[in-house]
Coordinates of N, CA and C and ligand atoms in Angstrom, one line a residue:
X7 N 4.3 11.6 30.8 CA 5.0 11.1 29.5 C 5.1 12.2 28.4
X8 N 6.1 12.3 27.7 CA 6.3 13.2 26.5 C 5.4 13.1 25.5
X9 N 4.8 14.1 25.1 CA 4.0 14.2 23.9 C 4.8 14.4 22.8
X10 N 4.1 14.0 21.7 CA 5.0 13.9 20.2 C 4.0 14.8 19.6
X11 N 5.1 16.1 19.0 CA 4.4 17.1 18.1 C 4.1 16.2 16.8
X12 N 2.8 16.3 16.3 CA 2.8 15.5 15.1 C 3.3 16.1 13.9
X13 N 3.3 17.6 14.1 CA 3.8 18.2 12.8 C 5.4 17.9 12.6
X14 N 5.8 17.9 13.9 CA 7.4 17.6 13.9 C 7.6 16.1 13.5
X15 N 6.8 15.1 13.9 CA 6.9 13.7 13.6 C 6.5 13.6 11.8
X16 N 5.8 14.2 11.6 CA 5.5 14.1 10.0 C 6.6 14.7 9.2
X17 N 7.0 15.9 9.8 CA 8.4 16.4 9.1 C 9.7 15.5 9.3
X18 N 9.7 14.6 10.2 CA 10.9 13.6 10.2 C 10.5 12.4 9.3
X19 N 9.2 12.0 9.3 CA 8.9 11.0 8.2 C 9.2 11.4 6.9
X20 N 8.7 12.4 6.5 CA 9.1 13.1 5.4 C 10.5 13.1 5.0
X21 N 11.2 13.6 5.9 CA 12.9 13.8 5.7 C 13.4 12.2 5.5
X22 N 12.8 11.3 6.3 CA 13.5 10.0 6.1 C 13.1 9.4 4.6
X23 N 11.8 9.9 4.3 CA 11.3 9.1 3.0 C 12.2 9.9 2.1
X24 N 12.5 11.0 1.9 CA 13.2 11.5 1.0 C 14.5 11.2 0.7
X25 N 15.1 10.6 2.1 CA 16.5 10.4 2.0 C 16.5 9.0 1.4
X26 N 15.5 8.1 1.7 CA 15.5 6.8 1.1 C 15.4 6.9 -0.2
X27 N 14.4 7.4 -0.9 CA 14.0 7.5 -2.2 C 15.2 7.9 -3.1
X28 N 16.0 8.7 -2.5 CA 17.3 8.8 -3.4 C 18.2 7.6 -3.8
X29 N 17.9 6.5 -3.2 CA 18.7 5.2 -3.5 C 18.0 4.5 -4.6
X30 N 16.7 4.8 -4.9 CA 16.1 4.2 -5.9 C 16.6 4.8 -7.3
X31 N 16.8 3.6 -8.2 CA 17.4 4.2 -9.7 C 16.7 3.6 -10.8
X32 N 17.0 4.0 -11.9 CA 16.3 3.6 -13.0 C 16.4 2.1 -13.3
X33 N 15.2 1.5 -13.6 CA 15.3 -0.1 -13.8 C 15.0 -0.9 -12.5
X34 N 14.9 0.1 -11.4 CA 15.0 -1.0 -10.1 C 13.2 -1.5 -10.0
X35 N 13.3 -2.7 -9.3 CA 11.9 -3.2 -8.8 C 12.0 -2.7 -7.6
X36 N 10.9 -2.0 -7.2 CA 10.9 -1.3 -5.6 C 9.9 -1.9 -5.0
X37 N 10.2 -2.5 -3.7 CA 9.2 -3.0 -2.8 C 8.6 -1.9 -1.9
X38 N 7.3 -1.7 -2.0 CA 6.8 -0.7 -1.3 C 5.9 -1.1 -0.1
X39 N 6.3 -0.6 1.3 CA 5.6 -0.8 2.4 C 4.3 -0.2 2.4
X40 N 3.9 -0.3 3.7 CA 2.5 0.4 4.1 C 2.5 1.3 5.2
X41 N 1.8 2.4 5.3 CA 1.7 3.1 6.5 C 2.1 4.5 6.3
X42 N 2.1 5.4 7.1 CA 2.2 6.9 7.1 C 3.5 7.5 6.5
X43 N 4.5 6.7 6.9 CA 5.9 7.1 6.6 C 6.0 6.8 5.3
X44 N 5.8 5.4 4.8 CA 5.9 4.9 3.6 C 4.9 5.7 2.5
X45 N 4.0 6.1 3.0 CA 3.1 7.2 1.9 C 3.9 8.2 1.5
X46 N 5.1 8.9 2.3 CA 5.6 10.2 2.1 C 6.6 9.7 0.9
X47 N 7.2 8.2 1.2 CA 8.0 7.8 -0.1 C 7.5 7.4 -1.2
X48 N 6.1 6.9 -1.2 CA 5.4 6.6 -2.5 C 5.1 7.8 -3.3
X49 N 4.7 8.9 -2.4 CA 4.3 10.1 -3.1 C 5.6 10.6 -3.8
X50 N 6.9 10.6 -3.4 CA 7.9 11.2 -3.6 C 8.5 10.4 -5.1
X51 N 8.5 9.1 -5.0 CA 8.4 8.2 -6.1 C 7.6 8.4 -7.3
X52 N 6.4 8.8 -6.9 CA 5.4 9.3 -8.1 C 5.9 10.5 -8.7
X53 N 6.4 11.4 -8.0 CA 6.8 12.6 -8.5 C 8.2 12.3 -9.5
X54 N 8.8 11.5 -9.1 CA 10.2 11.3 -10.1 C 9.7 10.4 -10.9
X55 N 8.7 9.6 -10.8 CA 8.1 8.7 -12.0 C 7.9 9.8 -13.2
X56 N 7.0 10.7 -12.7 CA 6.3 11.7 -13.7 C 7.7 12.5 -14.5
X57 N 8.5 12.5 -13.5 CA 9.8 13.1 -14.1 C 10.9 12.5 -14.8
X58 N 10.5 11.1 -15.0 CA 11.0 10.3 -15.9 C 11.8 9.0 -15.4
X59 N 11.8 8.9 -14.2 CA 12.3 7.6 -13.4 C 11.6 6.3 -14.0
X60 N 12.3 5.5 -14.4 CA 11.8 4.2 -14.9 C 11.8 3.3 -13.7
X61 N 10.6 2.7 -13.0 CA 10.6 1.5 -12.1 C 9.5 1.0 -12.3
X62 N 9.4 -0.3 -11.7 CA 8.3 -1.1 -11.2 C 8.4 -1.3 -9.8
X63 N 7.0 -1.5 -9.4 CA 7.1 -2.0 -7.7 C 6.2 -3.0 -7.6
X64 N 6.5 -3.5 -6.4 CA 5.3 -4.6 -5.8 C 4.9 -3.8 -4.2
X65 N 3.6 -4.0 -4.3 CA 2.9 -3.4 -3.0 C 2.6 -4.6 -2.0
X66 N 2.8 -3.9 -0.7 CA 2.5 -4.6 0.6 C 1.1 -4.6 1.1
X67 N 0.3 -4.0 0.4 CA -1.2 -3.8 0.7 C -1.8 -3.3 -0.4
X68 N -3.3 -3.6 -0.3 CA -4.1 -3.1 -1.1 C -4.1 -1.5 -1.6
X69 N -3.9 -0.8 -0.2 CA -4.1 0.6 -0.3 C -2.7 1.0 -0.9
X70 N -1.7 0.4 -0.4 CA -0.2 0.8 -1.3 C -0.4 0.8 -2.6
X71 N -0.9 -0.5 -3.0 CA -1.2 -0.6 -4.6 C -1.9 0.5 -5.3
X72 N -3.1 0.8 -4.5 CA -3.8 1.9 -5.1 C -3.3 3.4 -5.2
X73 N -2.7 3.6 -4.2 CA -1.9 4.7 -4.0 C -0.9 4.7 -5.2
X74 N 0.0 3.7 -5.2 CA 1.2 3.7 -6.1 C 0.4 3.9 -7.5
X75 N -0.3 3.1 -8.0 CA -1.1 3.0 -9.4 C -1.6 4.7 -9.5
X76 N -2.2 5.2 -8.6 CA -2.7 6.6 -8.9 C -1.6 7.3 -9.2
X77 N -0.4 7.2 -8.9 CA 0.5 8.2 -9.2 C 1.4 7.8 -10.5
X78 N 0.8 6.7 -10.9 CA 1.8 6.2 -12.3 C 2.8 5.4 -12.0
X79 N 2.7 4.8 -10.8 CA 3.8 3.5 -10.8 C 3.5 2.3 -11.0
X80 N 3.9 1.5 -12.0 CA 3.6 0.4 -12.5 C 3.7 -0.8 -11.3
X81 N 2.7 -1.6 -11.3 CA 2.6 -2.6 -10.2 C 2.7 -4.0 -10.5
X82 N 3.7 -4.7 -10.1 CA 3.9 -6.1 -10.4 C 3.3 -6.9 -9.4
X83 N 3.1 -8.4 -9.9 CA 2.4 -9.3 -9.1 C 3.5 -9.8 -8.2
X84 N 3.6 -9.7 -7.0 CA 4.3 -10.0 -5.9 C 4.7 -11.5 -5.9
X85 N 3.5 -12.2 -6.3 CA 3.8 -13.7 -6.1 C 4.7 -14.2 -7.4
X86 N 4.9 -13.3 -8.2 CA 6.0 -13.8 -9.3 C 7.3 -13.5 -9.2
X87 N 7.8 -12.6 -8.1 CA 8.9 -12.4 -8.3 C 10.1 -13.0 -7.5
X88 N 11.4 -13.1 -7.8 CA 12.3 -13.8 -7.1 C 13.2 -12.8 -6.4
X89 N 13.3 -11.6 -6.8 CA 13.9 -10.7 -6.2 C 13.4 -9.1 -6.5
X90 N 13.9 -8.4 -5.4 CA 13.3 -7.1 -5.3 C 14.6 -6.3 -5.0
X91 N 14.9 -5.2 -6.0 CA 15.9 -4.3 -5.8 C 16.4 -3.7 -4.6
X92 N 15.1 -3.0 -4.2 CA 15.1 -2.2 -3.0 C 13.7 -2.1 -2.4
X93 N 13.8 -2.0 -1.4 CA 12.5 -1.6 -0.5 C 12.4 -0.6 0.3
X94 N 11.2 0.1 0.5 CA 11.3 1.1 1.5 C 9.7 0.6 2.4
X95 N 10.0 0.7 3.6 CA 8.9 0.5 4.3 C 9.3 1.0 5.9
X96 N 8.0 1.3 6.8 CA 8.1 1.8 7.9 C 8.2 0.7 9.0
X97 N 8.3 1.2 10.3 CA 8.4 0.4 11.6 C 7.5 0.9 12.6
X98 N 7.3 0.0 13.4 CA 6.6 0.7 14.7 C 7.6 0.6 15.7
X99 N 8.5 -0.1 15.8 CA 9.8 0.1 16.8 C 11.0 -0.6 16.0
X100 N 12.2 0.1 16.4 CA 13.2 -0.7 15.8 C 14.6 -0.5 16.9
X101 N 15.6 -1.2 16.8 CA 16.8 -1.2 17.5 C 18.1 -0.9 17.0
X102 N 18.9 -0.5 17.4 CA 20.2 -0.3 16.6 C 20.8 -1.4 16.1
X103 N 20.3 -2.5 16.7 CA 20.8 -3.8 15.8 C 19.9 -4.2 14.7
X104 N 18.9 -3.4 14.2 CA 18.1 -3.5 13.3 C 17.0 -4.4 13.3
X105 N 16.6 -5.0 14.8 CA 15.5 -5.6 14.8 C 14.4 -4.7 14.8
X106 N 13.2 -5.2 14.3 CA 11.9 -4.3 14.4 C 10.7 -5.1 14.9
X107 N 9.6 -4.2 15.2 CA 8.4 -4.7 15.2 C 7.8 -4.0 14.1
X108 N 7.0 -4.5 13.3 CA 6.0 -4.1 12.0 C 4.7 -4.7 12.4
X109 N 3.9 -4.1 11.4 CA 2.5 -4.7 11.3 C 1.5 -3.6 12.0
X110 N 1.8 -2.7 12.5 CA 0.6 -1.9 13.3 C -0.4 -1.5 12.2
X111 N 0.1 -1.4 10.9 CA -0.9 -1.2 9.8 C -1.4 -2.3 9.3
X112 N -1.3 -3.6 9.8 CA -1.9 -4.9 9.5 C -1.3 -5.5 8.0
X113 N -0.2 -4.9 7.6 CA 0.3 -5.3 6.3 C 1.6 -6.3 6.3
X114 N 1.9 -7.0 7.8 CA 3.2 -7.6 8.1 C 3.6 -8.8 7.1
X115 N 2.4 -9.4 6.7 CA 2.9 -10.5 5.9 C 3.4 -10.5 4.6
X116 N 2.7 -9.5 3.8 CA 3.2 -9.0 2.6 C 4.6 -8.1 2.9
X117 N 4.6 -7.4 3.9 CA 5.9 -6.7 4.0 C 7.0 -7.6 4.2
X118 N 6.7 -8.7 4.9 CA 7.6 -9.5 5.3 C 8.3 -10.4 4.1
X119 N 7.4 -10.7 3.3 CA 7.8 -11.5 1.8 C 8.6 -10.4 1.1
X120 N 8.3 -9.1 1.1 CA 9.0 -7.9 0.2 C 10.5 -8.0 1.0
X121 N 10.6 -8.0 2.3 CA 11.7 -7.6 2.9 C 12.5 -8.7 2.6
X122 N 12.1 -10.0 2.7 CA 12.7 -11.2 2.3 C 13.5 -11.2 1.0
X123 N 12.5 -10.9 0.1 CA 13.0 -10.6 -1.3 C 14.1 -9.7 -1.8
X124 N 14.2 -8.6 -0.8 CA 14.9 -7.5 -1.2 C 16.4 -7.7 -1.0
X125 N 17.1 -7.1 -2.0 CA 18.6 -6.8 -1.9 C 19.0 -5.8 -1.0
X126 N 18.3 -4.8 -1.0 CA 18.5 -3.6 0.0 C 17.1 -3.2 0.5
X127 N 16.9 -3.7 1.7 CA 15.6 -3.3 2.6 C 15.8 -2.1 3.5
X128 N 15.1 -1.0 3.0 CA 15.4 0.1 3.7 C 14.2 0.5 4.6
X129 N 14.2 0.8 6.0 CA 13.2 1.0 6.7 C 13.4 2.6 7.1
X130 N 12.4 3.3 7.2 CA 12.3 4.8 7.3 C 11.3 5.1 8.4
X131 N 12.0 6.1 9.4 CA 11.3 6.2 10.6 C 11.7 7.7 11.0
X132 N 10.6 8.1 11.8 CA 10.9 9.3 12.7 C 11.6 8.7 13.9
X133 N 12.1 9.8 14.8 CA 12.7 9.5 16.0 C 12.1 8.7 17.2
X134 N 10.8 8.6 16.9 CA 9.9 8.3 18.0 C 10.0 6.6 18.1
X135 N 10.4 6.0 17.0 CA 10.3 4.5 16.8 C 11.6 4.0 17.2
X136 N 12.5 4.7 17.7 CA 13.8 4.1 18.1 C 13.5 3.7 19.6
X137 N 13.8 2.3 20.1 CA 14.0 1.9 21.3 C 15.1 1.0 21.7
X138 N 15.4 0.8 22.9 CA 16.7 0.0 23.4 C 16.3 -1.3 23.2
X139 N 14.9 -1.7 23.6 CA 14.5 -3.1 23.8 C 13.2 -3.1 22.9
X140 N 13.0 -4.0 21.9 CA 11.6 -4.1 21.5 C 10.6 -4.7 22.5
X141 N 9.2 -4.1 22.4 CA 8.2 -4.7 23.0 C 7.1 -3.9 23.9
X142 N 7.5 -2.4 23.9 CA 6.5 -1.6 24.3 C 5.3 -1.7 23.4
X143 N 5.5 -1.6 22.0 CA 4.5 -1.8 21.3 C 4.2 -3.4 20.9
X144 N 3.0 -3.7 21.0 CA 2.8 -5.3 21.0 C 3.0 -5.7 19.5
X145 N 3.2 -7.0 19.7 CA 3.7 -7.8 18.3 C 2.6 -8.2 17.6
X146 N 2.3 -7.6 16.4 CA 1.2 -8.1 15.5 C 1.4 -9.5 15.0
X147 N 0.3 -10.4 15.0 CA 0.4 -11.6 14.5 C -0.7 -12.1 13.7
X148 N -0.6 -12.4 12.5 CA -1.4 -12.7 11.5 C -1.8 -14.2 11.6
X149 N -3.2 -14.6 11.8 CA -3.5 -15.8 12.1 C -4.5 -16.0 11.1
X150 N -4.5 -17.6 10.5 CA -5.7 -18.2 9.7 C -6.9 -18.2 10.7
X151 N -8.1 -17.6 10.2 CA -9.3 -17.7 11.3 C -9.4 -19.0 11.9
X152 N -9.3 -20.0 11.2 CA -9.7 -21.4 12.0 C -8.7 -21.8 12.9
X153 N -7.6 -21.2 13.0 CA -6.5 -21.7 14.2 C -6.5 -20.6 15.2
X154 N -7.5 -19.8 15.1 CA -7.2 -18.6 16.1 C -7.2 -19.1 17.6
X155 N -7.9 -19.9 18.1 CA -7.8 -20.3 19.5 C -6.7 -21.0 19.9
X156 N -6.2 -22.0 18.6 CA -5.1 -22.7 19.0 C -3.9 -22.0 19.0
X157 N -3.7 -21.0 18.1 CA -2.5 -19.9 18.0 C -2.7 -19.2 19.3
X158 N -3.9 -18.5 19.9 CA -3.8 -17.8 21.1 C -3.2 -18.6 22.2
X159 N -3.8 -20.0 22.3 CA -3.1 -20.8 23.3 C -1.7 -21.0 23.3
X160 N -1.2 -21.1 22.2 CA 0.4 -21.0 21.7 C 1.1 -19.7 22.3
X161 N 0.4 -18.6 22.0 CA 1.2 -17.3 22.5 C 0.9 -17.3 23.9
X162 N 0.2 -17.8 24.5 CA 0.0 -17.8 26.0 C 1.2 -18.6 26.7
X163 N 1.3 -19.7 25.7 CA 2.4 -20.7 26.4 C 3.6 -20.2 26.4
X164 N 3.6 -19.3 25.2 CA 5.1 -18.5 25.1 C 5.2 -17.3 26.3
X165 N 4.3 -17.1 27.1 CA 4.4 -16.0 28.0 C 3.9 -14.8 27.3
X166 N 3.0 -14.8 26.4 CA 2.4 -13.5 25.7 C 0.9 -13.4 26.1
X167 N 0.4 -12.3 26.0 CA -1.0 -11.9 26.4 C -1.5 -11.3 25.1
X168 N -2.5 -12.1 24.4 CA -2.9 -11.7 23.1 C -4.0 -11.2 22.9
X169 N -4.4 -10.0 22.2 CA -6.0 -9.5 22.2 C -6.1 -9.5 20.5
X170 N -7.2 -9.9 20.2 CA -7.8 -9.8 18.8 C -8.0 -8.4 18.4
X171 N -7.4 -8.1 17.2 CA -7.3 -6.7 16.9 C -8.6 -6.6 16.3
X172 N -9.5 -5.5 16.5 CA -10.8 -5.1 16.1 C -10.9 -3.7 15.8
X173 N -11.9 -3.4 14.8 CA -11.9 -2.0 14.0 C -13.5 -1.7 14.6
X174 N -14.0 -0.8 14.7 CA -15.4 -0.1 14.8 C -16.3 -1.9 15.3
X175 N -15.7 -2.2 16.4 CA -16.6 -3.5 17.1 C -16.3 -4.8 16.2
X176 N -15.8 -4.7 15.2 CA -15.7 -6.0 14.4 C -14.1 -6.4 14.1
X177 N -14.0 -7.8 14.2 CA -12.4 -8.2 14.2 C -12.1 -7.8 12.7
X178 N -10.8 -7.2 12.8 CA -10.1 -6.6 11.8 C -9.5 -7.6 10.9
X179 N -9.8 -7.5 9.4 CA -9.4 -8.6 8.5 C -8.3 -8.3 7.5
X180 N -7.3 -8.8 7.4 CA -6.1 -8.3 6.5 C -6.5 -8.5 5.2
X181 N -5.5 -7.8 4.4 CA -5.8 -8.2 3.0 C -5.6 -9.7 2.4
X182 N -5.3 -10.4 3.4 CA -5.2 -12.1 3.0 C -6.4 -12.7 3.7
X183 N -7.3 -12.0 4.3 CA -8.5 -12.6 5.0 C -8.3 -13.2 6.1
X184 N -7.1 -12.9 6.6 CA -7.1 -13.4 8.0 C -7.2 -12.3 9.2
X185 N -7.0 -13.0 10.3 CA -7.2 -12.0 11.6 C -5.6 -11.7 12.2
X186 N -5.7 -10.6 13.2 CA -4.6 -10.2 13.7 C -4.7 -10.3 15.3
X187 N -4.0 -10.9 15.9 CA -3.6 -10.9 17.3 C -2.6 -10.0 17.6
X188 N -2.8 -9.0 18.6 CA -1.7 -8.1 19.2 C -1.3 -8.7 20.3
X189 N 0.0 -9.1 20.3 CA 0.5 -9.9 21.5 C 1.5 -9.2 22.1
X190 N 1.5 -8.9 23.7 CA 2.0 -8.3 24.6 C 3.4 -9.3 25.2
X191 N 4.3 -9.3 24.9 CA 5.4 -10.3 25.4 C 6.2 -9.4 26.6
X192 N 5.8 -8.2 27.0 CA 6.8 -7.3 27.6 C 7.9 -7.0 26.8
X193 N 8.8 -6.4 27.4 CA 10.3 -6.1 26.9 C 10.8 -7.3 26.4
X194 N 11.3 -7.4 25.1 CA 11.7 -8.7 24.4 C 13.3 -8.8 24.5
X195 N 13.7 -9.7 25.2 CA 15.3 -9.8 25.4 C 16.1 -10.5 24.3
X196 N 15.3 -11.5 23.6 CA 15.9 -12.0 22.6 C 15.1 -12.2 21.5
X197 N 14.9 -11.1 20.4 CA 14.0 -11.2 19.3 C 14.0 -12.5 18.6
X198 N 15.4 -12.8 18.2 CA 15.6 -14.0 17.4 C 14.8 -15.3 18.0
X199 N 15.0 -15.3 19.2 CA 14.5 -16.7 19.7 C 12.9 -16.7 19.8
X200 N 12.2 -15.5 20.2 CA 10.9 -15.5 20.2 C 10.3 -15.4 18.7
X201 N 11.2 -14.9 17.8 CA 10.8 -15.0 16.4 C 10.8 -16.5 16.0
X202 N 11.9 -17.4 16.2 CA 11.8 -18.7 15.8 C 10.9 -19.5 16.5
X203 N 10.5 -19.2 18.0 CA 9.4 -19.9 18.4 C 8.1 -19.5 18.0
X204 N 7.9 -18.3 17.6 CA 6.4 -18.2 16.9 C 6.4 -18.8 15.6
X205 N 7.4 -18.9 14.9 CA 7.7 -19.4 13.4 C 7.1 -21.0 13.4
X206 N 7.2 -21.4 14.6 CA 6.9 -23.1 14.8 C 5.6 -23.3 14.9
X207 N 4.6 -22.2 15.1 CA 3.3 -22.3 15.6 C 2.4 -22.6 14.4
X208 N 1.7 -23.7 13.9 CA 0.7 -24.1 13.0 C -0.3 -23.0 12.9
X209 N -0.7 -22.6 11.9 CA -1.9 -21.8 11.8 C -1.3 -20.4 12.0
X210 N -0.1 -20.0 12.3 CA 0.3 -18.6 12.6 C 1.2 -18.3 11.1
X211 N 0.3 -17.2 10.3 CA 0.7 -17.0 8.9 C 2.2 -16.2 9.0
X212 N 2.1 -15.2 10.0 CA 3.2 -14.3 10.0 C 3.3 -13.4 11.5
X213 N 4.5 -13.0 11.9 CA 4.4 -12.3 13.0 C 5.1 -11.1 12.7
X214 N 5.0 -10.0 13.7 CA 5.8 -8.5 13.2 C 7.0 -8.6 13.8
X215 N 7.6 -9.4 14.2 CA 9.0 -9.4 14.6 C 10.0 -9.6 13.1
X216 N 10.6 -8.5 13.0 CA 11.5 -8.9 11.7 C 12.9 -8.8 12.3
X217 N 13.7 -9.7 12.1 CA 15.0 -9.8 12.5 C 15.8 -10.6 11.2
X218 N 17.0 -9.8 11.1 CA 17.8 -10.2 10.0 C 17.0 -10.0 8.4
X219 N 16.4 -9.0 8.6 CA 15.8 -8.5 7.3 C 15.9 -7.2 6.7
X220 N 16.7 -6.5 7.6 CA 16.8 -5.2 7.3 C 18.2 -4.9 6.9
X221 N 18.5 -4.1 5.9 CA 19.5 -3.6 5.4 C 20.0 -2.3 5.9
X222 N 19.3 -1.2 6.4 CA 19.5 -0.2 6.9 C 18.3 0.6 7.4
X223 N 18.5 1.4 8.5 CA 17.4 2.1 9.0 C 17.8 3.5 9.0
X224 N 16.7 4.2 8.2 CA 17.2 5.7 8.0 C 16.0 6.5 8.8
X225 N 16.8 7.0 10.0 CA 15.6 7.8 11.1 C 16.1 9.2 10.9
X226 N 15.1 9.9 10.9 CA 15.2 11.3 11.0 C 14.8 11.9 12.5
X227 N 15.8 12.7 12.8 CA 15.4 13.4 14.1 C 16.0 14.8 14.0
X228 N 14.6 15.7 14.5 CA 15.0 17.2 14.0 C 15.3 17.5 12.7
X229 N 16.5 17.9 12.4 CA 16.9 18.2 11.6 C 18.1 17.3 10.7
X230 N 18.4 16.2 11.7 CA 19.4 15.3 11.2 C 18.8 14.0 10.7
X231 N 19.6 13.4 9.7 CA 19.3 12.0 9.3 C 20.4 11.1 9.9
X232 N 20.0 9.9 10.6 CA 21.1 9.2 11.1 C 20.6 7.7 10.3
X233 N 21.8 7.2 10.0 CA 21.5 5.8 9.1 C 22.2 4.7 10.3
X234 N 21.5 3.7 10.3 CA 21.9 2.6 11.3 C 21.9 1.4 10.5
X235 N 23.2 0.9 10.1 CA 23.5 -0.4 9.2 C 24.6 -1.2 9.8
Ligands
5RP385 C1 2.2 -1.5 8.5 C2 3.5 -1.2 9.0 C3 4.1 0.1 9.3 O1 5.3 0.2 8.5 C4 4.0 0.4 10.6 O2 2.8 0.4 11.5 C5 4.5 2.1 10.7 O3 3.6 2.8 10.3 P1 3.8 4.2 10.3 O4 4.6 4.9 9.1 O5 2.4 4.8 9.8 O6 4.1 4.7 11.6 O7 4.5 -2.2 9.8 O8 2.0 -2.9 8.6

């Protein structure tokens, strides 16, 4: 198995982030994702705000909100917004047809709301995230706790194998007070169909398959920036 050079990967994340931030302009409401790649973008936005850029933002997680505020970026209540001008977020996997798996960082529900509200939903990644078919990375699924067993059973019926996400021996809790099941469906031939099937399950708040929500993916590979749209 090829090992990924962390320094190279971070350089690619930074390059993709810098390329995406160039699309942000004065007056924009900016949706901010969660994760290490997005953190590079938020820090760059913070620098541009200090230099006079006038933006407001909606955050996809408590940690993103705290980081943005610490950098002087004004945060709006996501629940009050009808539209976001531009969003910048990462992904765990993407295909050239702009289907994604997201939620490795557990922020998938708010990330999906932000992507759905965004006129221009930009995903930024290093080259390791590009795949021919989604599914080597398990699909994160946010579940209301009292529906845990029911949703697990429905995932099994769809051919998935779910594992309750845990951290330090305790079940992981999202910013919304829910659980995450990481579900292995093998390689996914039809992400739209699986997305639609998962959306039918009561008690399932959100899943990490993002289909038809992305405007473009900006991927950095070595010294190149490659845009998929
Ligand atoms: C968080 C996400 C992240 O965008 C995804 O996990 C990628 O993270 P990173 O940029 O750290 O590789 O979906 O819920």
